[in-house]
Short mmCIF file of C-alpha atoms in Angstrom, two decimals:
data_model
loop_
_atom_site.label_atom_id
_atom_site.label_comp_id
_atom_site.label_asym_id
_atom_site.label_seq_id
_atom_site.Cartn_x
_atom_site.Cartn_y
_atom_site.Cartn_z
CA MET W 29 -0.12 -0.33 0.03
CA GLU W 30 2.71 2.48 0.76
CA ARG W 31 4.57 1.53 -2.27
CA GLU W 32 1.20 2.18 -4.25
CA GLU W 33 0.85 5.83 -2.38
CA LYS W 34 4.25 6.89 -2.95
CA ASP W 35 3.45 6.08 -7.02
CA HIS W 36 0.60 8.14 -6.92
CA ARG W 37 1.94 10.93 -5.00
CA GLU W 38 4.92 10.72 -7.75
CA LYS W 39 2.62 10.97 -10.65
CA LEU W 40 0.69 13.82 -8.83
CA ILE W 41 3.84 16.04 -8.34
CA ALA W 42 4.97 14.89 -12.29
CA LEU W 43 1.69 16.72 -13.55
CA ASN W 44 2.42 19.75 -11.69
CA LEU W 45 -1.65 20.01 -10.61
CA VAL W 46 -0.76 21.30 -6.89
CA GLY W 47 1.06 24.83 -6.26
CA ASP W 48 0.51 28.28 -4.78
CA THR W 49 -2.50 29.38 -6.03
CA VAL W 50 -2.45 32.92 -4.00
CA GLY W 51 1.09 33.54 -6.00
CA TYR W 52 -0.39 32.48 -9.08
CA ILE W 53 -3.09 34.61 -9.15
CA HIS W 54 -1.26 37.62 -8.07
CA SER W 55 1.12 37.15 -10.43
CA MET W 56 -1.34 37.11 -13.20
CA ARG W 57 -2.66 40.37 -12.09
CA ASN W 58 0.62 41.95 -11.70
CA LYS W 59 0.70 41.17 -15.42
CA GLY W 60 -2.58 42.69 -16.29
CA ARG W 61 -4.32 39.75 -16.97
CA SER W 62 -8.38 39.40 -16.29
CA ILE W 63 -9.28 36.51 -14.01
CA LEU W 64 -12.70 35.19 -14.11
CA VAL W 65 -14.15 33.42 -10.76
CA GLU W 66 -17.18 31.59 -10.73
CA GLY W 67 -19.24 31.22 -7.50
CA ALA W 68 -21.34 28.22 -6.65
CA ASN W 69 -24.48 28.15 -4.99
CA GLY W 70 -27.15 30.75 -4.72
CA ALA W 71 -26.39 33.80 -2.49
CA LEU W 72 -29.44 33.27 -0.27
CA LEU W 73 -27.62 29.71 0.84
CA ASP W 74 -24.36 31.78 2.14
CA ILE W 75 -23.65 30.80 5.39
CA ASP W 76 -23.65 34.65 6.90
CA PHE W 77 -26.55 35.97 4.80
CA GLY W 78 -28.26 33.10 3.57
CA THR W 79 -31.63 31.60 5.16
CA TYR W 80 -30.21 29.90 7.82
CA PRO W 81 -30.30 27.26 8.97
CA TYR W 82 -31.32 26.20 5.55
CA VAL W 83 -27.78 27.05 4.20
CA THR W 84 -24.23 25.49 2.98
CA SER W 85 -21.28 25.49 5.32
CA SER W 86 -19.04 28.20 3.05
CA ASN W 87 -19.79 31.87 2.06
CA ALA W 88 -21.46 31.58 -1.69
CA THR W 89 -21.77 35.65 -2.02
CA VAL W 90 -18.79 38.07 -3.26
CA GLY W 91 -16.33 37.75 -0.21
CA GLY W 92 -16.39 34.41 -0.65
CA ALA W 93 -14.17 35.08 -3.79
CA CYS W 94 -11.78 36.93 -1.65
CA THR W 95 -11.68 34.62 1.31
CA GLY W 96 -11.11 31.52 -0.95
CA LEU W 97 -8.71 33.00 -3.11
CA GLY W 98 -6.69 35.51 -0.94
CA ILE W 99 -7.45 38.79 -3.16
CA PRO W 100 -8.09 41.82 -1.86
CA PRO W 101 -12.06 43.56 -2.24
CA THR W 102 -10.53 45.65 -4.23
CA ALA W 103 -9.15 43.50 -6.87
CA ILE W 104 -12.76 42.88 -7.69
CA THR W 105 -13.96 45.54 -10.38
CA GLN W 106 -17.04 43.95 -11.79
CA VAL W 107 -19.22 41.45 -10.12
CA TYR W 108 -22.18 39.66 -12.29
CA GLY W 109 -25.08 37.87 -10.67
CA VAL W 110 -26.72 35.71 -12.70
CA VAL W 111 -30.57 35.16 -12.15
CA LYS W 112 -33.20 33.05 -13.48
CA ALA W 113 -36.51 34.68 -14.91
CA TYR W 114 -38.24 32.64 -12.25
CA GLN W 115 -36.87 31.16 -8.78
CA THR W 116 -35.75 27.61 -7.92
CA ARG W 117 -35.09 25.82 -4.71
CA VAL W 118 -33.37 22.46 -4.13
CA GLY W 119 -34.18 20.85 -0.49
CA THR W 120 -35.78 21.91 2.33
CA GLY W 121 -36.24 25.90 3.56
CA PRO W 122 -38.04 29.04 3.06
CA PHE W 123 -39.45 29.65 -0.26
CA PRO W 124 -42.37 32.30 -0.21
CA THR W 125 -43.11 32.54 -3.44
CA GLU W 126 -43.31 28.61 -4.41
CA LEU W 127 -45.65 27.43 -6.24
CA LEU W 128 -47.59 24.02 -5.35
CA ASP W 129 -49.88 23.67 -8.56
CA GLU W 130 -50.03 22.77 -12.04
CA VAL W 131 -48.12 26.77 -12.82
CA GLY W 132 -45.28 25.14 -10.34
CA ASP W 133 -45.20 21.85 -12.11
CA SER W 134 -45.15 23.48 -15.62
CA LEU W 135 -42.17 25.87 -14.86
CA GLN W 136 -40.09 22.39 -13.45
CA SER W 137 -40.94 20.64 -16.91
CA ILE W 138 -40.72 23.18 -19.24
CA GLY W 139 -37.43 24.24 -17.27
CA LYS W 140 -36.08 20.61 -16.80
CA GLU W 141 -35.60 21.91 -13.01
CA VAL W 142 -33.52 18.83 -11.78
CA GLY W 143 -30.96 18.71 -8.98
CA VAL W 144 -27.52 18.50 -11.02
CA THR W 145 -25.72 16.50 -8.14
CA THR W 146 -29.03 14.93 -6.51
CA GLY W 147 -31.16 14.51 -9.13
CA ARG W 148 -34.25 15.80 -7.36
CA ARG W 149 -36.68 18.11 -9.20
CA ARG W 150 -36.03 21.45 -8.28
CA ARG W 151 -38.90 23.59 -6.21
CA CYS W 152 -40.28 26.05 -8.55
CA GLY W 153 -42.06 29.60 -8.26
CA TRP W 154 -42.22 33.18 -9.21
CA LEU W 155 -39.08 35.46 -8.96
CA ASP W 156 -38.58 36.83 -5.91
CA LEU W 157 -37.19 40.90 -6.54
CA PHE W 158 -37.23 41.51 -2.87
CA LEU W 159 -35.09 39.01 -2.16
CA LEU W 160 -33.03 39.64 -5.40
CA ARG W 161 -32.61 42.99 -3.79
CA ARG W 162 -31.21 42.04 -0.53
CA SER W 163 -28.75 39.90 -3.19
CA ALA W 164 -27.40 42.57 -4.94
CA GLN W 165 -27.15 45.05 -1.77
CA ILE W 166 -24.86 42.38 -0.39
CA ASN W 167 -22.68 41.40 -3.60
CA GLY W 168 -22.90 44.70 -5.39
CA TYR W 169 -23.89 43.22 -8.70
CA THR W 170 -22.32 45.37 -11.85
CA ALA W 171 -24.79 43.66 -14.17
CA ILE W 172 -27.43 41.11 -14.16
CA ALA W 173 -27.44 37.86 -16.88
CA LEU W 174 -30.99 37.32 -16.90
CA THR W 175 -31.54 33.47 -17.90
CA LYS W 176 -34.03 30.94 -18.96
CA LEU W 177 -36.30 34.07 -20.06
CA ASP W 178 -37.93 31.15 -22.66
CA VAL W 179 -39.48 29.19 -20.28
CA LEU W 180 -41.72 31.84 -19.45
CA ASP W 181 -42.54 31.68 -22.89
CA SER W 182 -46.27 29.97 -22.88
CA PHE W 183 -47.78 31.57 -19.54
CA LYS W 184 -50.83 33.88 -19.72
CA GLU W 185 -49.89 35.32 -16.55
CA ILE W 186 -46.01 35.85 -14.45
CA LYS W 187 -45.97 37.18 -10.92
CA VAL W 188 -42.98 38.91 -9.44
CA ALA W 189 -42.76 39.10 -5.60
CA VAL W 190 -42.14 42.76 -5.09
CA GLY W 191 -42.43 42.84 -1.01
CA TYR W 192 -43.41 40.73 2.20
CA ARG W 193 -45.97 41.43 5.70
CA LEU W 194 -45.59 39.94 8.40
CA ASN W 195 -47.91 39.72 10.79
CA GLY W 196 -49.59 42.70 9.08
CA GLU W 197 -46.35 44.82 8.49
CA ILE W 198 -44.38 45.83 5.55
CA LEU W 199 -40.98 44.26 5.81
CA THR W 200 -37.79 46.44 4.97
CA SER W 201 -35.87 43.55 4.27
CA PRO W 202 -36.22 39.78 4.83
CA PRO W 203 -37.06 37.70 8.14
CA ALA W 204 -34.20 37.10 10.43
CA GLN W 205 -35.68 34.34 12.37
CA ALA W 206 -36.30 31.22 10.92
CA ALA W 207 -39.88 30.40 12.57
CA ALA W 208 -41.23 33.80 10.97
CA TRP W 209 -40.35 32.50 7.54
CA ASP W 210 -43.72 30.43 7.60
CA HIS W 211 -45.76 33.07 8.25
CA VAL W 212 -44.47 35.77 5.61
CA GLU W 213 -47.45 37.31 2.92
CA VAL W 214 -45.76 37.83 -0.22
CA GLU W 215 -47.14 41.34 -2.35
CA TYR W 216 -47.04 40.29 -6.11
CA LYS W 217 -46.65 42.52 -9.06
CA VAL W 218 -48.71 40.79 -12.08
CA PHE W 219 -47.79 40.85 -15.81
CA SER W 220 -49.57 39.67 -18.69
CA GLY W 221 -47.84 36.89 -20.69
CA TRP W 222 -46.49 37.33 -24.07
CA GLU W 223 -47.27 34.11 -24.84
CA SER W 224 -45.18 33.55 -27.89
CA SER W 225 -41.85 32.52 -28.44
CA THR W 226 -38.46 34.13 -27.77
CA GLU W 227 -36.10 31.16 -28.51
CA ASN W 228 -34.92 32.18 -31.43
CA ILE W 229 -34.50 35.94 -30.86
CA ARG W 230 -31.25 37.76 -30.56
CA THR W 231 -31.69 41.16 -30.15
CA TRP W 232 -32.85 43.14 -27.34
CA GLU W 233 -35.39 44.84 -30.17
CA GLU W 234 -37.24 41.68 -31.11
CA LEU W 235 -38.35 40.67 -27.73
CA PRO W 236 -42.35 41.25 -27.56
CA GLU W 237 -43.16 44.19 -26.00
CA LYS W 238 -44.27 42.40 -22.76
CA CYS W 239 -41.39 40.94 -22.54
CA ARG W 240 -39.28 43.36 -22.44
CA GLU W 241 -41.90 45.26 -20.11
CA TYR W 242 -41.47 42.19 -17.40
CA VAL W 243 -37.39 42.91 -18.13
CA LEU W 244 -37.06 46.19 -17.43
CA PHE W 245 -39.23 46.16 -14.19
CA ILE W 246 -37.06 43.72 -12.75
CA GLU W 247 -33.97 46.25 -13.68
CA SER W 248 -35.81 48.96 -12.19
CA PHE W 249 -36.67 47.14 -8.94
CA ILE W 250 -32.90 45.93 -8.15
CA GLN W 251 -31.17 49.19 -9.66
CA VAL W 252 -28.97 46.75 -11.56
CA PRO W 253 -28.67 46.91 -15.52
CA ILE W 254 -29.43 43.50 -17.35
CA ARG W 255 -26.68 43.04 -19.85
CA TRP W 256 -27.64 39.20 -20.86
CA ILE W 257 -30.83 37.92 -21.12
CA GLY W 258 -31.00 33.47 -22.01
CA VAL W 259 -33.75 32.50 -24.20
CA GLY W 260 -32.45 28.99 -24.45
CA PRO W 261 -29.92 26.41 -23.93
CA GLU W 262 -27.39 26.55 -26.39
CA ARG W 263 -24.68 28.47 -26.14
CA GLU W 264 -25.53 31.31 -28.69
CA SER W 265 -29.45 31.34 -27.30
CA LEU W 266 -28.20 34.39 -25.80
CA ILE W 267 -29.55 38.28 -26.16
CA VAL W 268 -26.43 41.33 -25.50
CA ARG W 269 -28.02 44.34 -24.03
CA ASP W 270 -25.13 47.33 -24.62
#
């Protein structure tokens, strides 16, 4: 066994797969190279700012890039948020806009919402702008990539959450206590659906007017520009706004 371990260790060393990543990243920065960091998990699964205790064990917000890579906050020049046009969650935890009806089933089916690692069906619901705004506050998004807009193409009516009430009072921030989430009342803004396919559209101007209204409202509510819009699963299924 010791001999096998030694052989594996020597092979790994020869592949040069392990090194000083902090030093490497900073050497690239000093050469003027751009570095793209992709995070995992949603912002509200963050161990500090998420819907505790239904969170992951690490920092899924932008601060995790600093602590995980050994870079200073001043090194981060752009922060892009990736947001679905509706909302999903895997496993237990608060989900005020969850749809436990045919609409939710349609979102799950059309969007092919199945957990990548678990294989479990994702819970689906309307986009929660109240929570998205909090995510934008925490992360300081400079632009948003709005994905899977095409999943909403067939819906006659589309809603977004714009606020919460708890015990009759309007909330200015998400609940801090886990038990309070069960008693939250959601306030919605309702949109008429565009009921036409967006899958082959590649420019902003080609999108149906009602579709553009939906996107612009999201942009206005969270005060972050939506620069990219995904309208299908393919790499080229993308609208880029200048």
